[in-house]
């Protein structure tokens, strides 16, 4: 497949709810729209494989999942060019994307770019988290959605956040057995969340969330107030140890599924040079956006969980709003053909209701964000918390000097699995705010590409002169 | 809160850290004032060659100075390891400069001839090899490689670990490293200097300006000068691979960790936040033509760095006539020259006088001469 | 480690470390490996520690495997194909 209409009116990265919503609007208004996603099929994380899943029994994944089918169908019918298996590995301030699919990379220009790259699960750096048999709860969910696979053997879930309960319920409905759900939500969070109860009580999270908890608790041992969680084993998971009110415990386990919320996937946006700020309530970096949702770079918008965690419905509404802004910028005369801005804004407000409580209640505890000693922080380069603290001790003020000293964040994941931990650990060690510590400086390619693919891209005269000098 | 030091080193990159380490080993009470985490730091962006061939066209003394540092590097690596436990992986197997096509090979031979015809040129044992000779040492070269030059004095090192080792060493020696202390003014005082930083004032008897391109602005404050002309270089790095390249090339080397670094352009810009992908593409293309098997490797990162570059490309080592406690040290090849800086230059500064026989040629006064002529 | 809920999906044949196995159309390489009972898919190039797919969404790079002779491919983002040769990735890749 080639990029047909290059340059495009609109290029969208990420085919989750935000990207699909945006594409439906812009292509629906007649703008040439390219929607790229590195997954083979559209849907993003929540609607993963919604068009191809082997699961026919609808109750397993639930109505919220299947709602995605209509959104995918709408985007597909809109006339947008949707390319799966396409990894966007660079974006710059002139709105030029570099994307790789079918073994070839190409440059793509667009008048407006909408990043809808979503979220990833927050790092969960506990002792033993690199052992085979330990994976994220979202990974298990993906295996269920895409392939109808469920864990066989002793399964333990651990962590905090609304998604953990959803994952547990989906696995149970699919017939999996869960030995225990280890809830790491700190008691203090319940108190902190209290002021947000009124707004929460009327949100859709309230009824749904409580029902899920009841559904899970009926079938699984739920241990609350869990701390000191460790995965144990030689060359693979054998047991899970933790502390609870009742004291120290150890469970034999074949699979440990970890989850403590999701955080924006910032790599592409940061590599493009878009300004970000530390979001203290969600303990993560979010892009700096103006009232209309624009980033610090002209013509590049971000929608969905990439702007801060809001969930699928908020993501879809944000995506549609970003699509609308693109239509207004590129072809204002077509605005008559798109839905009313007011309605979309209302949908967004509805979807965001109750979020503040979730942020407070499910703020992951310090112990599971701030590892110590020999616990691995950077999985790729096998850098431990102790090494990182030693680097701070000899003068590394922030992630970039630490990276130079230790290689943390230099592996293929480019800090996605250690960046937040590194920022927070340095912040704790230095006694300054994460915002002051900062983040890794990111650069393209945000995903690895082969040397041959890079070599085959256009060579300008200027570039040749800068390299061949003798 | 004013603490006194024998010497304040401005800049904590490879040049400043090597000097500070040498000074601290010499018993000096040292403070290093450095910028913060996002600083433009060539020490984090370099190619890590300890390189001899091609250095010094236009200044023969620079050849000798480079050879001397290359010879001293083994000692430096040993000292760092003994003190810090960090192996900086210095190796000197000799290095190549490969030519794609006959025209590049002829240009290479021509350049080396001019270099070695200079009066006072050092013997580097560099030789120009034809394709067959290159292939015996570097199996796997592509069909376009016409030959290259080989110099047995060339080598490489893990430069990030070297930076780490200097800083760890400084810490162990009790030196004060103060990041986040950008120096914006230096005021000569009665017995020494007062340095105004973004986080307060520091006093020291002597100062060494090792602030890279910022030396240009700082040097005049203490009666020195340091004309600079920075440029940008871009580098790619691949995932780790099993050992396959046993000699460093001027533009390709395999690190001790297994990654393959590919460099390195020269662009007349000093914006290090952005990258020119077309340049990355040309670099990747040349690497693949030199070693076709590299094509399959994944590029995991790229970066650009701003080279610290004096206006004629040669080091500037100088001592202020007006304020003799003030020194300026700036150069491009801070990795190659680290051994000289730590083991030769630092002791001179500790004594308070640069030895003109050894480093007189690197005084910035040469720029006045050039203007007159 | 994993069990398939539905057995009726269309099958493809592949080899994992030389052993013939089957997987379902639509499986990622990582899913196929886990469904065939593999506990790990690679050893790290640093300590040689065993690792298995962790995120299944393309961000952690723990699922690196050799596919049809090409090293270090992200198994969770690549779908299986009839006749595919999958091998565990042992330490650093090779250059050849
Ligand atoms: C593993 C996981 C499971 C989840 N499960 C649920 C659930 O069951 N129910 C629920 O309510 N919420 C779930 N969530 C949260 C939910 O996914 C989000 O609220 C919602 O998907 C946000 O929509 P989005 O469009 O912003 O992002 P996403 O749905 O994440 O979509 C972003 C898309 O961008 C693509 N992408 C990213 N970078 C690039 C690039 N460089 N090039 C090309 N493509 C790229 C990704 O492949 C992805 O498909 C889950 C989150 C995670 C991480
Ligand atoms: S399992 Fe994380 S990238 Fe594939």
mmCIF file of N, CA and C in Angstrom, chain A residues 87-92 96-99 107 268 271-272 444-447, chain B residues 277:
data_model
loop_
_atom_site.group_PDB
_atom_site.id
_atom_site.type_symbol
_atom_site.label_atom_id
_atom_site.label_comp_id
_atom_site.label_asym_id
_atom_site.label_seq_id
_atom_site.Cartn_x
_atom_site.Cartn_y
_atom_site.Cartn_z
ATOM 1 N N UNK A 87 4.036 1.831 11.592
ATOM 2 C CA UNK A 87 4.639 2.464 12.756
ATOM 3 C C UNK A 87 5.147 3.847 12.392
ATOM 4 N N UNK A 88 4.630 4.832 13.087
ATOM 5 C CA UNK A 88 5.130 6.196 12.885
ATOM 6 C C UNK A 88 6.334 6.368 13.792
ATOM 7 N N UNK A 89 7.498 6.605 13.204
ATOM 8 C CA UNK A 89 8.698 6.656 14.041
ATOM 9 C C UNK A 89 9.318 8.038 14.131
ATOM 10 N N UNK A 90 8.731 8.986 13.424
ATOM 11 C CA UNK A 90 9.231 10.360 13.562
ATOM 12 C C UNK A 90 8.146 11.353 13.199
ATOM 13 N N UNK A 91 8.200 12.507 13.839
ATOM 14 C CA UNK A 91 7.311 13.619 13.509
ATOM 15 C C UNK A 91 8.093 14.874 13.828
ATOM 16 N N UNK A 92 8.013 15.872 12.949
ATOM 17 C CA UNK A 92 8.727 17.101 13.278
ATOM 18 C C UNK A 92 7.800 18.306 13.218
ATOM 19 N N UNK A 96 5.915 16.806 9.242
ATOM 20 C CA UNK A 96 6.336 15.702 8.396
ATOM 21 C C UNK A 96 6.496 14.471 9.278
ATOM 22 N N UNK A 97 5.787 13.403 8.871
ATOM 23 C CA UNK A 97 5.863 12.139 9.592
ATOM 24 C C UNK A 97 6.776 11.197 8.834
ATOM 25 N N UNK A 98 7.463 10.322 9.565
ATOM 26 C CA UNK A 98 8.115 9.197 8.915
ATOM 27 C C UNK A 98 7.425 7.949 9.434
ATOM 28 N N UNK A 99 6.969 7.120 8.504
ATOM 29 C CA UNK A 99 6.220 5.937 8.913
ATOM 30 C C UNK A 99 6.721 4.725 8.148
ATOM 31 N N UNK A 107 8.218 9.401 3.999
ATOM 32 C CA UNK A 107 7.843 10.659 4.632
ATOM 33 C C UNK A 107 6.424 10.999 4.227
ATOM 34 N N UNK A 268 6.295 9.800 20.999
ATOM 35 C CA UNK A 268 6.282 10.459 19.689
ATOM 36 C C UNK A 268 6.109 11.965 19.856
ATOM 37 N N UNK A 271 9.311 13.501 21.182
ATOM 38 C CA UNK A 271 10.365 13.512 20.166
ATOM 39 C C UNK A 271 10.096 14.576 19.114
ATOM 40 N N UNK A 272 8.821 14.919 18.928
ATOM 41 C CA UNK A 272 8.493 15.980 17.969
ATOM 42 C C UNK A 272 8.794 17.350 18.555
ATOM 43 N N UNK A 444 13.710 10.828 17.432
ATOM 44 C CA UNK A 444 13.366 9.753 16.512
ATOM 45 C C UNK A 444 14.592 8.865 16.262
ATOM 46 N N UNK A 445 14.440 7.634 15.865
ATOM 47 C CA UNK A 445 13.177 6.933 15.678
ATOM 48 C C UNK A 445 12.575 6.530 17.027
ATOM 49 N N UNK A 446 11.285 6.821 17.235
ATOM 50 C CA UNK A 446 10.683 6.442 18.510
ATOM 51 C C UNK A 446 10.426 4.945 18.582
ATOM 52 N N UNK A 447 10.497 4.283 17.437
ATOM 53 C CA UNK A 447 10.494 2.816 17.412
ATOM 54 C C UNK A 447 11.651 2.413 16.497
ATOM 55 N N UNK B 277 16.609 14.006 9.255
ATOM 56 C CA UNK B 277 16.532 12.578 8.931
ATOM 57 C C UNK B 277 17.219 12.254 7.617
#
